[in-house]
mmCIF file of C-alpha atoms and ligand atoms in Angstrom:
data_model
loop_
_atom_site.group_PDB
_atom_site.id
_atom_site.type_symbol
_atom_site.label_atom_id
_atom_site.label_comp_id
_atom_site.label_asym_id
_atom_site.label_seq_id
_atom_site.Cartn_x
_atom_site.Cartn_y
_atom_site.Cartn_z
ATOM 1 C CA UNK A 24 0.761 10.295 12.546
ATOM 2 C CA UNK A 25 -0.489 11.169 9.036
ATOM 3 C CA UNK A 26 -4.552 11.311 10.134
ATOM 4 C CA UNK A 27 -4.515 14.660 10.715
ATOM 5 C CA UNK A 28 -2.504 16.476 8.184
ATOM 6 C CA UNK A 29 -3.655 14.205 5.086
ATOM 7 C CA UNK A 30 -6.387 15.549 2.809
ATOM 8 C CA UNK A 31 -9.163 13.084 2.234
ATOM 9 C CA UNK A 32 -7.930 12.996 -1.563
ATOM 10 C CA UNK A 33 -4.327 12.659 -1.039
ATOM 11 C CA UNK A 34 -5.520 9.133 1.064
ATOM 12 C CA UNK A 35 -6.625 7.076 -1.623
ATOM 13 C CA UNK A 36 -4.107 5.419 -4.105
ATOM 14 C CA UNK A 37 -5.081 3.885 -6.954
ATOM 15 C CA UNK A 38 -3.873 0.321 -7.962
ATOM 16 C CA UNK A 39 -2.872 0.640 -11.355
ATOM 17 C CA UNK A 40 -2.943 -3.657 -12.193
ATOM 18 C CA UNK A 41 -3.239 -3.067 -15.648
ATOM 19 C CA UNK A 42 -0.931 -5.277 -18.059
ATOM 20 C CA UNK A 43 0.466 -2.356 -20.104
ATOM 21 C CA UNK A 44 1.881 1.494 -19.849
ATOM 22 C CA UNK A 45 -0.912 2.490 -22.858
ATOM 23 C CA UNK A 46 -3.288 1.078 -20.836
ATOM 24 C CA UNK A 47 -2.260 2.568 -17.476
ATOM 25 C CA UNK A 48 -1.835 6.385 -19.311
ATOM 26 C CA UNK A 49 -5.103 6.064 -20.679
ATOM 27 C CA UNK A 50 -6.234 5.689 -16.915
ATOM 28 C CA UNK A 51 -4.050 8.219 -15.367
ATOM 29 C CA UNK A 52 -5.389 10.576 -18.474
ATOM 30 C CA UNK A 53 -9.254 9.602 -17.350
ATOM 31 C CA UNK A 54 -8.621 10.251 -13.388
ATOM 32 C CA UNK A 55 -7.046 13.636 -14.072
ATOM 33 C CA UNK A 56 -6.351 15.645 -11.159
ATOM 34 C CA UNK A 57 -9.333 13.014 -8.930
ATOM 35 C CA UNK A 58 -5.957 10.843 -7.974
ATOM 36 C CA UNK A 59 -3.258 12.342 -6.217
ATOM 37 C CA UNK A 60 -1.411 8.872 -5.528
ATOM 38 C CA UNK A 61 -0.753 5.725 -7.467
ATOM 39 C CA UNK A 62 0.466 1.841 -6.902
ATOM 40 C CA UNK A 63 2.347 0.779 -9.447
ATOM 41 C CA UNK A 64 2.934 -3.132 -8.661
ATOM 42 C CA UNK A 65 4.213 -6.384 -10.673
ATOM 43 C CA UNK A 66 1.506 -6.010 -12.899
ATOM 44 C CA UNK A 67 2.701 -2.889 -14.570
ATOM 45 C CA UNK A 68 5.906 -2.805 -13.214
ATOM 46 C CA UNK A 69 7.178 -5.981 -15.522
ATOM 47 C CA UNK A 70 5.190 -4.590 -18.272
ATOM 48 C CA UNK A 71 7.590 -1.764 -18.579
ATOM 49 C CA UNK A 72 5.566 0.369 -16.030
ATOM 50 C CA UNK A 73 8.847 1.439 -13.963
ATOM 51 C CA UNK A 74 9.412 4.445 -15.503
ATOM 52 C CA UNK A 75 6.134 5.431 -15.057
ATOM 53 C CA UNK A 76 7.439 6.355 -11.319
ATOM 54 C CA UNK A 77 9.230 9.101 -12.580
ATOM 55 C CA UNK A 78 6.768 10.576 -14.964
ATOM 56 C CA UNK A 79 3.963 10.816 -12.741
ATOM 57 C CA UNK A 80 6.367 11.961 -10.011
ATOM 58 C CA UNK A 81 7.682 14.759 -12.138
ATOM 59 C CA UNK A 82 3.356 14.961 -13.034
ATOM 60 C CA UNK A 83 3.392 16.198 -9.610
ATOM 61 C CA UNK A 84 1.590 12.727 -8.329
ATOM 62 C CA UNK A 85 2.852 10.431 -5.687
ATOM 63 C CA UNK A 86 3.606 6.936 -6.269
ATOM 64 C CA UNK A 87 4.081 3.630 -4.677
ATOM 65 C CA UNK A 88 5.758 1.061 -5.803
ATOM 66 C CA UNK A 89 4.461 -1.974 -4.550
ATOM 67 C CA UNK A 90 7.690 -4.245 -5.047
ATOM 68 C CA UNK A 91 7.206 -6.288 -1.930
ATOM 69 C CA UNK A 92 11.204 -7.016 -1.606
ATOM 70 C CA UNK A 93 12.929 -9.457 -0.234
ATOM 71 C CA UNK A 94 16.615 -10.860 -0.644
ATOM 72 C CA UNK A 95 20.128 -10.394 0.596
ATOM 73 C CA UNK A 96 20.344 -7.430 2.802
ATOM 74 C CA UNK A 97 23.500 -5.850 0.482
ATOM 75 C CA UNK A 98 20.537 -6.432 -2.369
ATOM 76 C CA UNK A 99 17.792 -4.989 -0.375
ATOM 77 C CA UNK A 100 19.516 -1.438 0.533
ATOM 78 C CA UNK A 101 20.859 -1.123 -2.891
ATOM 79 C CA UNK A 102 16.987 -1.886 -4.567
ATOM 80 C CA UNK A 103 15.319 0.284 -2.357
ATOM 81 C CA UNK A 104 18.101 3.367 -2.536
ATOM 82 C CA UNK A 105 17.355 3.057 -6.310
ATOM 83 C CA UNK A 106 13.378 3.340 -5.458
ATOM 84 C CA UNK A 107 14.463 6.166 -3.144
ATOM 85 C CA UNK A 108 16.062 8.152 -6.880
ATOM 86 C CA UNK A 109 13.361 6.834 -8.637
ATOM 87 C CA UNK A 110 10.859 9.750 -7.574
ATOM 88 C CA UNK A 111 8.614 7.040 -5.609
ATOM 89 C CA UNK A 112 6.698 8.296 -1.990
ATOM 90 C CA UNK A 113 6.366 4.573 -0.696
ATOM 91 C CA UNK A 114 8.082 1.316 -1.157
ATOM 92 C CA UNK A 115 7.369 -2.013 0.023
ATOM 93 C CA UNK A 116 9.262 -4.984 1.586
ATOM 94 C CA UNK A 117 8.336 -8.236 3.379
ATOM 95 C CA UNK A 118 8.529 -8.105 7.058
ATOM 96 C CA UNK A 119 11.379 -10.315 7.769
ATOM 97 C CA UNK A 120 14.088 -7.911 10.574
ATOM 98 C CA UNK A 121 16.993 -8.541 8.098
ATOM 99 C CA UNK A 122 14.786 -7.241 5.521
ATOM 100 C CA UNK A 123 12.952 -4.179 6.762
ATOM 101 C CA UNK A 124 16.467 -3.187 8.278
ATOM 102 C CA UNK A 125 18.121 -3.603 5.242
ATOM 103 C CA UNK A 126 15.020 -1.615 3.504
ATOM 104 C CA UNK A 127 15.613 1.714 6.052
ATOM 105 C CA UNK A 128 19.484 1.665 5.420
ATOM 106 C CA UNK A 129 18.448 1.869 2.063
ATOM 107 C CA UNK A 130 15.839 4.109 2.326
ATOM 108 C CA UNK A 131 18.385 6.315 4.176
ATOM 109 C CA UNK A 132 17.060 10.293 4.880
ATOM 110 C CA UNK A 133 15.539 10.274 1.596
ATOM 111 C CA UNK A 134 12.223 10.920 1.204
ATOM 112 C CA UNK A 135 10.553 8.096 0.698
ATOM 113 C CA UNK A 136 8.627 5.757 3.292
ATOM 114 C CA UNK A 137 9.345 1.877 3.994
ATOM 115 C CA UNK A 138 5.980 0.004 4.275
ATOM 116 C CA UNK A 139 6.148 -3.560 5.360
ATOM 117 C CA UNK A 140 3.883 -6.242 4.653
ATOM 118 C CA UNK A 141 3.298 -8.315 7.438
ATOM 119 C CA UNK A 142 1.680 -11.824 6.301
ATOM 120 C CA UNK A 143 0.198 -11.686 2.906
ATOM 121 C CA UNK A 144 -3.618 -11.685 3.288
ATOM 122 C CA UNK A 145 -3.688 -14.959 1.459
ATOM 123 C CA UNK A 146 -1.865 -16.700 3.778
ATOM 124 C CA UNK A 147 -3.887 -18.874 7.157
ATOM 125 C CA UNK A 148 -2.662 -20.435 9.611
ATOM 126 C CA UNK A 149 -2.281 -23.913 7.845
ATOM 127 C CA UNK A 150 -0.399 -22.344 5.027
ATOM 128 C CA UNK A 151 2.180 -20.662 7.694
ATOM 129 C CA UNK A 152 2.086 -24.064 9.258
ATOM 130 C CA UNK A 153 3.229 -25.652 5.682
ATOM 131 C CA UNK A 154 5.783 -23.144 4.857
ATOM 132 C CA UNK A 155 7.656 -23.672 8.281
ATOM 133 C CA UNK A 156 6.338 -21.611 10.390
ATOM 134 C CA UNK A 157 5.457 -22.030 14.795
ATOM 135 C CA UNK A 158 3.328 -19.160 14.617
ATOM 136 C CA UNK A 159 -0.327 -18.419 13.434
ATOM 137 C CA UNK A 160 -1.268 -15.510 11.050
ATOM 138 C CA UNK A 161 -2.174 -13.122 14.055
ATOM 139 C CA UNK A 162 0.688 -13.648 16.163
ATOM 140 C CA UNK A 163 3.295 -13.985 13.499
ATOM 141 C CA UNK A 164 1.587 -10.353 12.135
ATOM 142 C CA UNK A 165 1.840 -9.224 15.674
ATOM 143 C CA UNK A 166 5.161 -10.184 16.479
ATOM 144 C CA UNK A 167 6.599 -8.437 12.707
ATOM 145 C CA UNK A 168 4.266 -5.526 13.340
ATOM 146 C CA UNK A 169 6.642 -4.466 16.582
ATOM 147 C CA UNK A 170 10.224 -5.696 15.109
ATOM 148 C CA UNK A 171 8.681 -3.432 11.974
ATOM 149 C CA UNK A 172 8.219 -0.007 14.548
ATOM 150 C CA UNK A 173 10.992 -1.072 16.573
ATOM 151 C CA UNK A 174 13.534 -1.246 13.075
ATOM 152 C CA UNK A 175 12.031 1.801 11.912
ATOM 153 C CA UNK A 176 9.973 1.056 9.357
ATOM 154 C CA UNK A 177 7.883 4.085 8.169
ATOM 155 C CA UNK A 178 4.385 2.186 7.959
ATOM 156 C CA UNK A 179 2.453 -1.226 7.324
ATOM 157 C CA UNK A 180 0.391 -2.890 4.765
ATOM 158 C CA UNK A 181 -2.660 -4.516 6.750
ATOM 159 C CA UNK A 182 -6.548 -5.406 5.779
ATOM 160 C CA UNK A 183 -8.767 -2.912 7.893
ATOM 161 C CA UNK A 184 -9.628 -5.995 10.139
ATOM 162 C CA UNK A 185 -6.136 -5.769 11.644
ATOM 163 C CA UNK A 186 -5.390 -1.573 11.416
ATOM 164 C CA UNK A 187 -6.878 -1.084 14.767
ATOM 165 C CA UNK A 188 -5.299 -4.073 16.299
ATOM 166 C CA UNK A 189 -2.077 -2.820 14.740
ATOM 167 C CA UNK A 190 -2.334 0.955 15.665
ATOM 168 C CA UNK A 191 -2.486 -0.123 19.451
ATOM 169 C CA UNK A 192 0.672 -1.827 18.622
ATOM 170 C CA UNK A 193 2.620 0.310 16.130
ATOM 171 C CA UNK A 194 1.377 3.900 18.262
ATOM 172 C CA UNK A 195 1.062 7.031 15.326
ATOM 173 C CA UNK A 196 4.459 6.997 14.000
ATOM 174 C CA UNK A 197 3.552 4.506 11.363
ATOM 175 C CA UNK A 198 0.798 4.484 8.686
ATOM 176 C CA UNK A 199 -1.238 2.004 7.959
ATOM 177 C CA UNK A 200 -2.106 1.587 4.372
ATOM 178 C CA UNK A 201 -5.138 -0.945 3.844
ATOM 179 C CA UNK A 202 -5.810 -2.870 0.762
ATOM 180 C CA UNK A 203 -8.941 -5.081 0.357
ATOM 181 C CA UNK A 204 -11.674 -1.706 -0.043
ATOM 182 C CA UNK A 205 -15.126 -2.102 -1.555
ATOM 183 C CA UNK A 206 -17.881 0.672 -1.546
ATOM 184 C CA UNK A 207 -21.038 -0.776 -0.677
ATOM 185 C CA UNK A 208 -22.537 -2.780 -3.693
ATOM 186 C CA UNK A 209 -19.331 -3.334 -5.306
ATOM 187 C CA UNK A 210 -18.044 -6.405 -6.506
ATOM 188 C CA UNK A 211 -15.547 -8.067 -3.874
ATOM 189 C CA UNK A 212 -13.748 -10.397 -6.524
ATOM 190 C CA UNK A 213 -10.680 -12.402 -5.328
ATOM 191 C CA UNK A 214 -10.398 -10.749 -1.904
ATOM 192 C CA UNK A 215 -11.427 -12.169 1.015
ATOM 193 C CA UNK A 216 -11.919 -9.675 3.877
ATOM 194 C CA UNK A 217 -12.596 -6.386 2.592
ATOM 195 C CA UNK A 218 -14.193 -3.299 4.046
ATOM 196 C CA UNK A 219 -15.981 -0.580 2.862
ATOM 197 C CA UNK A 220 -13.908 3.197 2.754
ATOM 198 C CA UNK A 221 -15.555 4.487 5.776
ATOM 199 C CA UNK A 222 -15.038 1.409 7.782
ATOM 200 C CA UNK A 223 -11.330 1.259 7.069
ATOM 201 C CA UNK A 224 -11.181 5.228 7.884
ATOM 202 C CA UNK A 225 -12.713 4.015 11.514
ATOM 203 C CA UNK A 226 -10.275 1.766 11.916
ATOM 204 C CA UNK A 227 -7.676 3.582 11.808
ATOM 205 C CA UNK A 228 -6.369 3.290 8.201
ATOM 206 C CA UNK A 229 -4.154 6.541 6.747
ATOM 207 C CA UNK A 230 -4.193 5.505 2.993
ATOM 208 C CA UNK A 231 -6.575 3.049 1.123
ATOM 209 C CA UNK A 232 -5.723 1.236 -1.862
ATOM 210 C CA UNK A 233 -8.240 0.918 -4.059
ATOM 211 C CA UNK A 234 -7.884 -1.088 -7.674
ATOM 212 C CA UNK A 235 -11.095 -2.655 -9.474
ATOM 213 C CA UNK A 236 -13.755 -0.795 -8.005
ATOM 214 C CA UNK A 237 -12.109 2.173 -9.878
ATOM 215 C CA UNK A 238 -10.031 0.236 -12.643
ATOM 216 C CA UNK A 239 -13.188 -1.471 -13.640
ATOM 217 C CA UNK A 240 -16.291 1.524 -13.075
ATOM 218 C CA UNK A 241 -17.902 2.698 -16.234
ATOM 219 C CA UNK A 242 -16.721 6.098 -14.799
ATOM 220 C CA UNK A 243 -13.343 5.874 -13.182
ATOM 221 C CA UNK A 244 -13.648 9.213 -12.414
ATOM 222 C CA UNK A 245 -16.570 9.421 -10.870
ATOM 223 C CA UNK A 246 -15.989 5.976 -8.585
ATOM 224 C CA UNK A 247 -12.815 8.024 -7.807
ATOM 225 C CA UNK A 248 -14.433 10.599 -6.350
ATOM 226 C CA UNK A 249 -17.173 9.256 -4.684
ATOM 227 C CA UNK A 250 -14.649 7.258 -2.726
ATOM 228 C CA UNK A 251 -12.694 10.853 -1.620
ATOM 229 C CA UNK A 252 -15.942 11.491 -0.256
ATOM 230 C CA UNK A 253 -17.001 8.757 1.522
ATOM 231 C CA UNK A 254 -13.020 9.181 3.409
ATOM 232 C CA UNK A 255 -14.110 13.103 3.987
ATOM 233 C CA UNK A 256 -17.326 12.121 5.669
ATOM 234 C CA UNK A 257 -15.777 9.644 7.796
ATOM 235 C CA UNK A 258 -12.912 11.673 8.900
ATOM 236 C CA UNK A 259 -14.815 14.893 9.249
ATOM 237 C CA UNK A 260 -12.535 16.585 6.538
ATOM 238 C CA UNK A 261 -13.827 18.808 3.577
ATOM 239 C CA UNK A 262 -12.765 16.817 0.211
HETATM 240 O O1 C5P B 5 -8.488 -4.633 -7.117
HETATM 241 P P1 C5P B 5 -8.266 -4.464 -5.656
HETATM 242 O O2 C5P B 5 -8.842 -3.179 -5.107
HETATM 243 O O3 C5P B 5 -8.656 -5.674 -4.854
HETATM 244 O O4 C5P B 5 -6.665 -4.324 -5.553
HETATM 245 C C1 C5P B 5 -5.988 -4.213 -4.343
HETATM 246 C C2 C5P B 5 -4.552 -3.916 -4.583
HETATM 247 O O5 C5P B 5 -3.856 -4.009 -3.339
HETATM 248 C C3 C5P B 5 -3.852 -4.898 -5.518
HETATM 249 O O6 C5P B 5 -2.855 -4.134 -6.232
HETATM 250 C C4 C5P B 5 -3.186 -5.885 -4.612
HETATM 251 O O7 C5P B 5 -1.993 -6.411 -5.131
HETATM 252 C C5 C5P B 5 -2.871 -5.025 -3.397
HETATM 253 N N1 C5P B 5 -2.781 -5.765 -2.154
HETATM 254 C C6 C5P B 5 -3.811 -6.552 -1.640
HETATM 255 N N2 C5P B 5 -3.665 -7.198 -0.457
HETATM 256 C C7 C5P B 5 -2.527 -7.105 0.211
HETATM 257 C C8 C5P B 5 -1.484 -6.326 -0.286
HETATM 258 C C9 C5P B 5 -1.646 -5.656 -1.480
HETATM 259 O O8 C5P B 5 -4.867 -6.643 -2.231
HETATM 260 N N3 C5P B 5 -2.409 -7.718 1.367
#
């Protein structure tokens, strides 16, 4: 779905891991009107950073909050129909079927969209195999990836590696939002597999999340832009 219609701008968001709300409006002050859409995930979020949803949201920005749920389904509906008043454009919840279900009752015909996060990218197949599971990372991602389309989920969190292994499964209707982005020459940090903008873009990705390559920049800004550009080139959009 979203490809098309999506600006190259309006597909990055912004990770704002930063451990306080100063720190995050200082950043939000220095991006200006380069970010159109921001993550807003533990990090911030426990730091007080909620009600940052609603300010940028009333700021005219879109937000996800990256709250990776999971609990009781009666707990589930209820947190995410909260998220759903909060002003937020995207929620998250783990990919278990009582979950995600429990995340679209909630999410009801509000506006906001249900992403589900398949296996966390810092899980193998021997630490599914010591947490209980019969399945290894690609099936299991597989196998949650169509229980996740055929719930009704309204997209997925995946590395690029998987998006267009997960497109052919998932069809348009759901977006795939990729974490794990480095621009060439950037430093990769903790993450493991990570791709560069354009890549991702080829591989079907809708949205990018990008946090310490533009967190960390001596010029947010300008590391801001530069990756809007490198998404306009390799979707064939104008910025
Ligand atoms: O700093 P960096 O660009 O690596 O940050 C990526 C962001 O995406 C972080 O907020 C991280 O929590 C999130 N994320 C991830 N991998 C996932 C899901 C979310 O890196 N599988």
């Amino acid at each position: 779905m979203p490809n098309a219609p999506l600006a190259p701008r309006d597909r990055l968001i912004v990770g704002l891991d930063l451990d306080s709300v100063e720190l995050a409006e200082a950043m939000i002050a220095r991006l200006g009107d380069s970010v159109s859409f921001y993550k807003i995930g533990y990090q911030l979020g426990f730091a007080g950073g909620l009600p940052l949803i609603r300010k940028l949201a009333d700021a005219g920005k879109k937000v996800f909050a990256d709250l990776k749920m999971h609990d009781i389904g009666n707990t589930v509906a209820h947190g995410v129909a909260s998220i759903a008043r909060s002003g937020a454009s995207f929620v998250t919840v783990h990919a278990y079927p009582q979950t995600m279900k429990a995340a679209v009752e909630g999410r009801g015909d509000s506006a906001l969209k249900v992403l589900a996060v398949t296996v966390l990218t810092s899980y193998d197949d021997a630490d599914l195999g010591e947490a209980g599971y019969g399945l290894g990372v690609s099936a299991l991602v597989e196998k949650r990836a169509a229980q996740a389309r055929t719930i009704g989920v309204d997209g997925l969190v995946c590395s690029g590696e998987e998006a267009a292994r997960l497109r052919g499964i998932v069809g348009d209707r759901l977006a795939l939002v990729v974490p794990g982005i480095r621009p060439a020459g950037s430093a990769v940090g903790d993450q493991k597999r990570v791709m560069t903008p354009a890549r991702a873009i080829a591989a079907g990705a809708d949205y990018l999340v990008v946090a310490r390559p533009i967190l960390t920049a001596s010029d947010p800004r300008a590391a801001a832009d530069a990756i809007v550009a490198e998404i306009a080139e390799a979707s064939g959009r104008a910025v």
